[in-house]
PDB file of C-alpha atoms in Angstrom:
ATOM      1  CA  MET A   1       7.778 -94.036-126.792  1.00 33.00           C
ATOM      2  CA  LEU A   2      10.753 -91.763-126.378  1.00 37.00           C
ATOM      3  CA  ASN A   3      10.227 -89.157-128.166  1.00 38.00           C
ATOM      4  CA  VAL A   4      13.463 -88.455-129.984  1.00 34.00           C
ATOM      5  CA  PRO A   5      14.088 -85.375-131.649  1.00 34.00           C
ATOM      6  CA  ASP A   6      15.657 -84.588-135.414  1.00 34.00           C
ATOM      7  CA  ALA A   7      19.526 -84.201-135.633  1.00 33.00           C
ATOM      8  CA  SER A   8      20.343 -81.308-136.628  1.00 33.00           C
ATOM      9  CA  ALA A   9      17.527 -79.654-133.951  1.00 33.00           C
ATOM     10  CA  ARG A  10      19.170 -81.534-130.546  1.00 35.00           C
ATOM     11  CA  LEU A  11      22.076 -79.700-130.479  1.00 38.00           C
ATOM     12  CA  PRO A  12      22.913 -75.883-130.434  1.00 38.00           C
ATOM     13  CA  GLY A  13      26.939 -76.611-130.274  1.00 42.00           C
ATOM     14  CA  ARG A  14      29.906 -76.636-132.353  1.00 45.00           C
ATOM     15  CA  HIS A  15      31.350 -80.381-132.164  1.00 44.00           C
ATOM     16  CA  TYR A  16      34.932 -80.915-132.326  1.00 41.00           C
ATOM     17  CA  TYR A  17      35.832 -84.403-133.142  1.00 40.00           C
ATOM     18  CA  GLN A  18      33.321 -85.867-131.292  1.00 48.00           C
ATOM     19  CA  TRP A  19      33.466 -89.522-131.417  1.00 45.00           C
ATOM     20  CA  GLU A  20      30.289 -89.987-129.347  1.00 48.00           C
ATOM     21  CA  TYR A  21      27.968 -87.038-131.108  1.00 46.00           C
ATOM     22  CA  GLU A  22      28.699 -89.301-134.586  1.00 46.00           C
ATOM     23  CA  ASN A  23      28.214 -92.632-132.206  1.00 52.00           C
ATOM     24  CA  LEU A  24      25.254 -91.454-130.402  1.00 49.00           C
ATOM     25  CA  VAL A  25      23.626 -88.577-131.740  1.00 47.00           C
ATOM     26  CA  LEU A  26      23.998 -88.741-135.296  1.00 45.00           C
ATOM     27  CA  ARG A  27      22.065 -92.321-135.160  1.00 49.00           C
ATOM     28  CA  SER A  28      19.010 -92.478-137.027  1.00 48.00           C
ATOM     29  CA  PRO A  29      15.686 -92.006-134.904  1.00 50.00           C
ATOM     30  CA  LEU A  30      14.646 -95.542-136.460  1.00 44.00           C
ATOM     31  CA  GLU A  31      18.001 -96.719-135.008  1.00 51.00           C
ATOM     32  CA  MET A  32      17.009 -94.776-131.625  1.00 47.00           C
ATOM     33  CA  GLU A  33      13.672 -96.462-131.246  1.00 51.00           C
ATOM     34  CA  SER A  34      14.886 -99.866-131.364  1.00 51.00           C
ATOM     35  CA  ASN A  35      17.648 -99.147-129.120  1.00 65.00           C
ATOM     36  CA  LEU A  36      16.078 -97.173-126.498  1.00 80.00           C
ATOM     37  CA  GLY A  37      19.479 -97.039-124.609  1.00 82.00           C
ATOM     38  CA  VAL A  38      21.264 -95.064-127.272  1.00 82.00           C
ATOM     39  CA  ALA A  39      18.037 -93.057-127.403  1.00 83.00           C
ATOM     40  CA  HIS A  40      18.554 -92.216-123.718  1.00 86.00           C
ATOM     41  CA  ALA A  41      22.078 -91.448-124.231  1.00 86.00           C
ATOM     42  CA  ALA A  42      21.598 -89.138-127.084  1.00 85.00           C
ATOM     43  CA  MET A  43      19.052 -86.895-125.013  1.00 88.00           C
ATOM     44  CA  ALA A  44      21.773 -87.072-122.556  1.00 90.00           C
ATOM     45  CA  TYR A  45      23.787 -85.580-124.752  1.00 87.00           C
ATOM     46  CA  VAL A  46      20.830 -82.655-125.333  1.00 87.00           C
ATOM     47  CA  TYR A  47      21.060 -82.111-121.565  1.00 91.00           C
ATOM     48  CA  GLY A  48      24.723 -81.625-121.160  1.00 92.00           C
ATOM     49  CA  ALA A  49      24.577 -79.204-124.388  1.00 89.00           C
ATOM     50  CA  ARG A  50      21.528 -76.899-122.431  1.00 92.00           C
ATOM     51  CA  HIS A  51      23.724 -77.461-119.160  1.00 96.00           C
ATOM     52  CA  ASP A  52      21.097 -79.706-117.225  1.00 97.00           C
ATOM     53  CA  TRP A  53      23.644 -81.824-115.332  1.00 98.00           C
ATOM     54  CA  ALA A  54      21.180 -83.613-113.286  1.00 97.00           C
ATOM     55  CA  ALA A  55      18.998 -84.568-116.332  1.00 96.00           C
ATOM     56  CA  ALA A  56      21.942 -85.721-118.074  1.00 96.00           C
ATOM     57  CA  ASP A  57      23.074 -87.904-115.761  1.00 97.00           C
ATOM     58  CA  ARG A  58      19.584 -89.476-115.051  1.00 95.00           C
ATOM     59  CA  GLU A  59      19.441 -89.940-118.595  1.00 94.00           C
ATOM     60  CA  CYS A  60      23.228 -91.494-118.534  1.00 95.00           C
ATOM     61  CA  GLN A  61      21.818 -94.063-115.854  1.00 95.00           C
ATOM     62  CA  GLN A  62      18.748 -95.010-117.480  1.00 94.00           C
ATOM     63  CA  ALA A  63      20.602 -95.449-121.113  1.00 94.00           C
ATOM     64  CA  LEU A  64      23.369 -97.830-119.190  1.00 95.00           C
ATOM     65  CA  GLY A  65      19.981 -99.243-117.178  1.00 94.00           C
ATOM     66  CA  LEU A  66      18.654-100.834-121.327  1.00 92.00           C
ATOM     67  CA  ASP A  67      22.067-101.145-122.675  1.00 91.00           C
ATOM     68  CA  SER A  68      25.373-102.023-120.535  1.00 94.00           C
ATOM     69  CA  LYS A  69      27.046-103.181-123.576  1.00 93.00           C
ATOM     70  CA  ASP A  70      27.637-100.285-125.841  1.00 92.00           C
ATOM     71  CA  ALA A  71      30.549 -98.467-124.842  1.00 94.00           C
ATOM     72  CA  SER A  72      29.952 -95.215-126.346  1.00 91.00           C
ATOM     73  CA  ILE A  73      27.715 -94.651-123.910  1.00 93.00           C
ATOM     74  CA  TYR A  74      30.426 -94.378-120.792  1.00 95.00           C
ATOM     75  CA  TYR A  75      32.734 -93.536-123.131  1.00 94.00           C
ATOM     76  CA  PHE A  76      30.017 -90.196-123.447  1.00 92.00           C
ATOM     77  CA  TYR A  77      28.752 -90.314-119.277  1.00 96.00           C
ATOM     78  CA  ALA A  78      32.573 -90.243-118.021  1.00 97.00           C
ATOM     79  CA  TYR A  79      33.750 -87.507-120.592  1.00 94.00           C
ATOM     80  CA  ASN A  80      30.565 -85.233-121.387  1.00 93.00           C
ATOM     81  CA  VAL A  81      28.900 -85.489-118.020  1.00 97.00           C
ATOM     82  CA  LEU A  82      31.240 -86.396-114.675  1.00 98.00           C
ATOM     83  CA  ILE A  83      34.283 -84.993-115.531  1.00 98.00           C
ATOM     84  CA  PRO A  84      32.179 -81.273-116.400  1.00 98.00           C
ATOM     85  CA  GLN A  85      30.594 -81.937-112.612  1.00 98.00           C
ATOM     86  CA  VAL A  86      34.841 -82.723-110.937  1.00 98.00           C
ATOM     87  CA  ARG A  87      33.330 -86.430-110.393  1.00 98.00           C
ATOM     88  CA  TYR A  88      36.734 -87.655-111.460  1.00 98.00           C
ATOM     89  CA  ASP A  89      36.906 -91.094-110.023  1.00 98.00           C
ATOM     90  CA  GLU A  90      33.530 -92.197-111.095  1.00 98.00           C
ATOM     91  CA  ALA A  91      34.942 -90.459-114.977  1.00 98.00           C
ATOM     92  CA  VAL A  92      37.635 -92.935-114.201  1.00 98.00           C
ATOM     93  CA  ARG A  93      35.361 -96.273-113.465  1.00 98.00           C
ATOM     94  CA  GLU A  94      33.633 -95.346-116.629  1.00 98.00           C
ATOM     95  CA  MET A  95      35.787 -94.890-118.939  1.00 98.00           C
ATOM     96  CA  ARG A  96      37.832 -98.104-117.995  1.00 98.00           C
ATOM     97  CA  ARG A  97      34.579 -99.520-118.632  1.00 98.00           C
ATOM     98  CA  ALA A  98      34.287 -98.190-121.679  1.00 97.00           C
ATOM     99  CA  LEU A  99      37.884 -98.661-122.978  1.00 97.00           C
ATOM    100  CA  GLU A 100      37.006-103.005-121.214  1.00 98.00           C
ATOM    101  CA  LEU A 101      33.518-103.136-123.805  1.00 97.00           C
ATOM    102  CA  GLY A 102      36.271-101.377-126.954  1.00 96.00           C
ATOM    103  CA  PRO A 103      39.316-102.348-126.127  1.00 97.00           C
ATOM    104  CA  ALA A 104      40.306-101.500-130.212  1.00 96.00           C
ATOM    105  CA  SER A 105      38.773 -98.095-130.134  1.00 95.00           C
ATOM    106  CA  LEU A 106      41.978 -95.447-130.251  1.00 95.00           C
ATOM    107  CA  ALA A 107      39.053 -92.761-129.391  1.00 94.00           C
ATOM    108  CA  ILE A 108      38.356 -94.294-126.048  1.00 96.00           C
ATOM    109  CA  ASN A 109      42.229 -94.982-125.711  1.00 97.00           C
ATOM    110  CA  GLY A 110      42.846 -91.505-126.194  1.00 97.00           C
ATOM    111  CA  ASN A 111      40.454 -90.060-123.851  1.00 96.00           C
ATOM    112  CA  TYR A 112      40.861 -92.979-120.749  1.00 98.00           C
ATOM    113  CA  GLY A 113      44.719 -90.968-120.369  1.00 98.00           C
ATOM    114  CA  GLY A 114      42.677 -87.811-121.441  1.00 98.00           C
ATOM    115  CA  THR A 115      40.192 -88.904-118.461  1.00 98.00           C
ATOM    116  CA  LEU A 116      43.909 -89.234-115.876  1.00 98.00           C
ATOM    117  CA  MET A 117      44.724 -86.113-116.712  1.00 98.00           C
ATOM    118  CA  PHE A 118      41.715 -84.418-115.336  1.00 98.00           C
ATOM    119  CA  ALA A 119      41.784 -86.494-112.659  1.00 98.00           C
ATOM    120  CA  ARG A 120      45.950 -85.432-111.957  1.00 98.00           C
ATOM    121  CA  ARG A 121      46.897 -88.746-112.117  1.00 98.00           C
ATOM    122  CA  TYR A 122      49.362 -88.093-114.575  1.00 98.00           C
ATOM    123  CA  PRO A 123      51.752 -91.040-113.934  1.00 98.00           C
ATOM    124  CA  GLU A 124      48.627 -93.341-114.974  1.00 98.00           C
ATOM    125  CA  ALA A 125      47.773 -91.365-117.737  1.00 98.00           C
ATOM    126  CA  LYS A 126      51.269 -90.449-119.892  1.00 98.00           C
ATOM    127  CA  ALA A 127      51.330 -94.504-119.499  1.00 98.00           C
ATOM    128  CA  GLN A 128      47.594 -94.779-121.338  1.00 98.00           C
ATOM    129  CA  LEU A 129      48.641 -92.241-123.377  1.00 98.00           C
ATOM    130  CA  ASP A 130      52.131 -94.321-124.546  1.00 98.00           C
ATOM    131  CA  THR A 131      49.680 -97.472-124.789  1.00 98.00           C
ATOM    132  CA  ALA A 132      47.098 -95.212-127.266  1.00 98.00           C
ATOM    133  CA  LEU A 133      50.051 -94.153-129.225  1.00 97.00           C
ATOM    134  CA  ALA A 134      51.871 -97.936-129.833  1.00 98.00           C
ATOM    135  CA  MET A 135      48.041 -98.452-131.220  1.00 97.00           C
ATOM    136  CA  GLU A 136      48.679 -96.356-133.727  1.00 96.00           C
ATOM    137  CA  PRO A 137      51.359 -93.835-134.149  1.00 96.00           C
ATOM    138  CA  ASN A 138      49.658 -90.901-136.374  1.00 94.00           C
ATOM    139  CA  PHE A 139      45.986 -90.649-134.844  1.00 95.00           C
ATOM    140  CA  PHE A 140      45.112 -87.315-134.105  1.00 94.00           C
ATOM    141  CA  LEU A 141      43.730 -87.303-130.544  1.00 95.00           C
ATOM    142  CA  THR A 142      46.308 -89.342-128.814  1.00 96.00           C
ATOM    143  CA  HIS A 143      49.090 -86.403-130.613  1.00 97.00           C
ATOM    144  CA  ALA A 144      46.143 -84.066-128.763  1.00 96.00           C
ATOM    145  CA  ARG A 145      46.037 -85.839-125.194  1.00 97.00           C
ATOM    146  CA  MET A 146      50.020 -86.679-125.111  1.00 98.00           C
ATOM    147  CA  ARG A 147      51.126 -82.573-126.006  1.00 98.00           C
ATOM    148  CA  GLU A 148      48.994 -81.481-123.131  1.00 98.00           C
ATOM    149  CA  TRP A 149      50.189 -83.941-120.975  1.00 98.00           C
ATOM    150  CA  PHE A 150      53.791 -82.790-122.084  1.00 98.00           C
ATOM    151  CA  GLU A 151      52.287 -78.876-121.661  1.00 98.00           C
ATOM    152  CA  ILE A 152      50.476 -79.686-118.103  1.00 98.00           C
ATOM    153  CA  ARG A 153      54.271 -81.399-117.265  1.00 98.00           C
ATOM    154  CA  GLY A 154      56.033 -78.277-118.867  1.00 98.00           C
ATOM    155  CA  ARG A 155      57.798 -80.416-120.876  1.00 98.00           C
ATOM    156  CA  PHE A 156      57.665 -77.626-123.983  1.00 98.00           C
ATOM    157  CA  GLU A 157      59.985 -79.323-126.170  1.00 98.00           C
ATOM    158  CA  GLU A 158      58.465 -82.589-126.065  1.00 98.00           C
ATOM    159  CA  ALA A 159      54.827 -80.569-126.117  1.00 98.00           C
ATOM    160  CA  ARG A 160      56.164 -78.477-129.161  1.00 98.00           C
ATOM    161  CA  GLN A 161      56.604 -82.321-131.538  1.00 97.00           C
ATOM    162  CA  ALA A 162      53.266 -83.614-130.325  1.00 97.00           C
ATOM    163  CA  ALA A 163      52.000 -80.900-131.497  1.00 97.00           C
ATOM    164  CA  ILE A 164      53.109 -80.719-134.580  1.00 96.00           C
ATOM    165  CA  ILE A 165      50.982 -84.166-136.694  1.00 92.00           C
ATOM    166  CA  ASN A 166      47.739 -81.783-136.102  1.00 93.00           C
ATOM    167  CA  ARG A 167      49.352 -78.085-135.990  1.00 94.00           C
ATOM    168  CA  PRO A 168      52.333 -78.540-138.797  1.00 95.00           C
ATOM    169  CA  GLU A 169      52.954 -74.982-137.478  1.00 96.00           C
ATOM    170  CA  PHE A 170      54.704 -76.078-134.424  1.00 97.00           C
ATOM    171  CA  SER A 171      57.829 -77.109-136.587  1.00 97.00           C
ATOM    172  CA  LYS A 172      58.928 -73.564-137.310  1.00 96.00           C
ATOM    173  CA  MET A 173      58.470 -72.539-133.525  1.00 97.00           C
ATOM    174  CA  LYS A 174      61.717 -72.398-131.807  1.00 95.00           C
ATOM    175  CA  VAL A 175      63.212 -75.890-130.666  1.00 97.00           C
ATOM    176  CA  GLN A 176      63.727 -76.215-127.123  1.00 98.00           C
ATOM    177  CA  PRO A 177      61.440 -73.567-125.826  1.00 98.00           C
ATOM    178  CA  ASN A 178      60.939 -72.123-122.272  1.00 98.00           C
ATOM    179  CA  LYS A 179      57.655 -71.618-120.655  1.00 98.00           C
ATOM    180  CA  ASN A 180      57.257 -68.231-122.595  1.00 98.00           C
ATOM    181  CA  GLU A 181      58.947 -68.858-125.838  1.00 98.00           C
ATOM    182  CA  TYR A 182      56.021 -72.203-126.392  1.00 98.00           C
ATOM    183  CA  TRP A 183      52.838 -70.006-125.101  1.00 98.00           C
ATOM    184  CA  HIS A 184      53.526 -67.019-127.026  1.00 98.00           C
ATOM    185  CA  GLY A 185      55.001 -69.098-130.120  1.00 98.00           C
ATOM    186  CA  ALA A 186      51.145 -71.540-129.740  1.00 98.00           C
ATOM    187  CA  LEU A 187      49.552 -67.681-129.631  1.00 98.00           C
ATOM    188  CA  GLU A 188      50.915 -66.794-132.929  1.00 97.00           C
ATOM    189  CA  ILE A 189      50.403 -70.032-134.162  1.00 97.00           C
ATOM    190  CA  GLU A 190      46.223 -69.730-133.399  1.00 96.00           C
ATOM    191  CA  GLN A 191      46.210 -66.404-134.860  1.00 96.00           C
ATOM    192  CA  GLN A 192      48.208 -67.201-137.694  1.00 96.00           C
ATOM    193  CA  ARG A 193      45.217 -70.545-138.555  1.00 95.00           C
ATOM    194  CA  MET A 194      42.206 -68.083-137.673  1.00 96.00           C
ATOM    195  CA  GLU A 195      43.571 -64.964-140.397  1.00 96.00           C
ATOM    196  CA  THR A 196      43.801 -68.073-142.769  1.00 94.00           C
ATOM    197  CA  LEU A 197      41.599 -70.803-141.468  1.00 93.00           C
ATOM    198  CA  GLY A 198      38.846 -68.893-139.853  1.00 93.00           C
ATOM    199  CA  GLU A 199      37.753 -69.629-136.185  1.00 94.00           C
ATOM    200  CA  THR A 200      36.748 -72.457-134.379  1.00 92.00           C
ATOM    201  CA  LEU A 201      36.808 -74.129-131.162  1.00 92.00           C
ATOM    202  CA  THR A 202      40.341 -75.098-131.311  1.00 93.00           C
ATOM    203  CA  GLU A 203      41.846 -72.005-131.844  1.00 95.00           C
ATOM    204  CA  ARG A 204      39.245 -70.759-129.433  1.00 97.00           C
ATOM    205  CA  ILE A 205      40.112 -72.649-126.570  1.00 97.00           C
ATOM    206  CA  PHE A 206      44.116 -73.207-127.316  1.00 97.00           C
ATOM    207  CA  SER A 207      44.338 -69.464-127.563  1.00 98.00           C
ATOM    208  CA  ALA A 208      42.355 -69.334-123.777  1.00 98.00           C
ATOM    209  CA  ILE A 209      44.863 -71.962-122.239  1.00 98.00           C
ATOM    210  CA  ALA A 210      47.867 -69.746-124.243  1.00 98.00           C
ATOM    211  CA  TYR A 211      46.723 -66.836-122.184  1.00 98.00           C
ATOM    212  CA  ALA A 212      46.234 -68.555-118.721  1.00 98.00           C
ATOM    213  CA  GLN A 213      49.922 -70.022-118.525  1.00 98.00           C
ATOM    214  CA  LEU A 214      50.781 -66.773-119.453  1.00 98.00           C
ATOM    215  CA  GLY A 215      49.181 -65.707-116.954  1.00 98.00           C
ATOM    216  CA  ASP A 216      47.241 -62.652-119.004  1.00 98.00           C
ATOM    217  CA  HIS A 217      43.242 -63.915-116.977  1.00 98.00           C
ATOM    218  CA  GLU A 218      41.567 -60.866-119.023  1.00 98.00           C
ATOM    219  CA  ASN A 219      42.785 -62.440-122.620  1.00 98.00           C
ATOM    220  CA  ALA A 220      42.474 -65.972-121.391  1.00 98.00           C
ATOM    221  CA  MET A 221      37.877 -65.518-120.301  1.00 98.00           C
ATOM    222  CA  LYS A 222      37.450 -63.673-123.466  1.00 98.00           C
ATOM    223  CA  TRP A 223      38.538 -65.921-124.972  1.00 98.00           C
ATOM    224  CA  LEU A 224      36.556 -68.890-122.791  1.00 98.00           C
ATOM    225  CA  GLN A 225      33.493 -66.397-123.377  1.00 98.00           C
ATOM    226  CA  LYS A 226      33.919 -66.416-126.681  1.00 97.00           C
ATOM    227  CA  CYS A 227      33.235 -70.083-126.448  1.00 96.00           C
ATOM    228  CA  ASP A 228      30.253 -69.729-124.104  1.00 96.00           C
ATOM    229  CA  ALA A 229      28.725 -67.280-126.983  1.00 97.00           C
ATOM    230  CA  ASN A 230      29.612 -69.856-129.629  1.00 94.00           C
ATOM    231  CA  GLU A 231      28.243 -72.352-127.450  1.00 91.00           C
ATOM    232  CA  ASP A 232      30.883 -74.324-128.291  1.00 91.00           C
ATOM    233  CA  ASP A 233      29.662 -78.090-126.712  1.00 89.00           C
ATOM    234  CA  LEU A 234      32.472 -78.953-125.364  1.00 92.00           C
ATOM    235  CA  LEU A 235      33.769 -75.651-123.490  1.00 96.00           C
ATOM    236  CA  PRO A 236      32.481 -77.496-119.844  1.00 97.00           C
ATOM    237  CA  ASN A 237      34.775 -79.966-120.044  1.00 95.00           C
ATOM    238  CA  TYR A 238      37.583 -77.995-120.662  1.00 97.00           C
ATOM    239  CA  MET A 239      36.440 -75.616-118.151  1.00 98.00           C
ATOM    240  CA  ARG A 240      38.509 -78.450-116.290  1.00 98.00           C
ATOM    241  CA  SER A 241      41.334 -79.020-117.881  1.00 98.00           C
ATOM    242  CA  PRO A 242      44.805 -78.973-115.969  1.00 98.00           C
ATOM    243  CA  LEU A 243      45.877 -75.739-117.780  1.00 98.00           C
ATOM    244  CA  LEU A 244      43.015 -73.927-117.150  1.00 98.00           C
ATOM    245  CA  ASP A 245      44.245 -73.933-113.096  1.00 98.00           C
ATOM    246  CA  PRO A 246      45.580 -70.646-112.780  1.00 98.00           C
ATOM    247  CA  LEU A 247      42.202 -69.492-113.744  1.00 98.00           C
ATOM    248  CA  HIS A 248      40.731 -71.382-110.081  1.00 97.00           C
ATOM    249  CA  GLY A 249      39.641 -68.259-107.793  1.00 96.00           C
ATOM    250  CA  ASP A 250      38.865 -65.690-110.727  1.00 98.00           C
ATOM    251  CA  PRO A 251      35.987 -64.558-110.255  1.00 98.00           C
ATOM    252  CA  HIS A 252      35.184 -64.127-114.017  1.00 98.00           C
ATOM    253  CA  TYR A 253      35.960 -67.922-114.537  1.00 98.00           C
ATOM    254  CA  ASP A 254      33.464 -68.574-111.429  1.00 98.00           C
ATOM    255  CA  ALA A 255      31.004 -66.656-113.071  1.00 98.00           C
ATOM    256  CA  LEU A 256      31.737 -68.573-116.239  1.00 98.00           C
ATOM    257  CA  LEU A 257      31.077 -72.389-114.298  1.00 98.00           C
ATOM    258  CA  ARG A 258      27.959 -70.656-112.639  1.00 98.00           C
ATOM    259  CA  LYS A 259      26.712 -69.868-116.110  1.00 98.00           C
ATOM    260  CA  LEU A 260      27.389 -73.456-117.313  1.00 98.00           C
ATOM    261  CA  ASN A 261      25.731 -74.619-114.181  1.00 98.00           C
ATOM    262  CA  LEU A 262      28.459 -76.046-112.732  1.00 98.00           C
ATOM    263  CA  VAL A 263      30.248 -75.478-109.361  1.00 94.00           C
ATOM    264  CA  PRO A 264      33.097 -73.452-109.260  1.00 90.00           C
TER     265      PRO A 264
END
């Protein structure tokens, strides 16, 4: 019998709108005992949170061998195990399989676009995000991925507009901002949110990205290290974001990757 730990003991990190977390880790132990594929996938989540990527990969493979029809397993494997390891072609393949099994899922549709962005396949990513947005114009995750796409492509007015549904404060940012205006404005918004709402993964990672885009490696790393100190479970994924490409080769960035058991 597989030993499935209690959900409250599984992960130390902070979970930001984790569709796969809800679909895998928060299932009841009884349900997991009756579905060993889900149980192995939940254990993969545990190993991923501990940055044991070989074990996470092994558990995902076992999960898929036991249950090849659960879209959430493919989704999690792609986004939380393969992307941190820069196995982008495999991630795209697994996310596409998740989409085949769950074509109506807004999370899968949005993060299939996100997976294509990690793979630097930007035209395909935009087409997929347009499809996801047509399915539901107000879904937060699709707008988050669309904002990132516009930021990566340097289309800052469109990024500002895409950000408004999740960050209404962007409506007060200067219209048609240039790069510096956009990223300084984004930093101000995150600072204001932290002062009024408190600090979470989103404020930390958005601040790190903004500083990286402004060329301030020291402050970018400060915020990434805060993510690590807070055991933010999406940090290994975000470390591979194209928006953090300016940090590539920075010795502190490479050191953090190694701490997460990832290859610089």
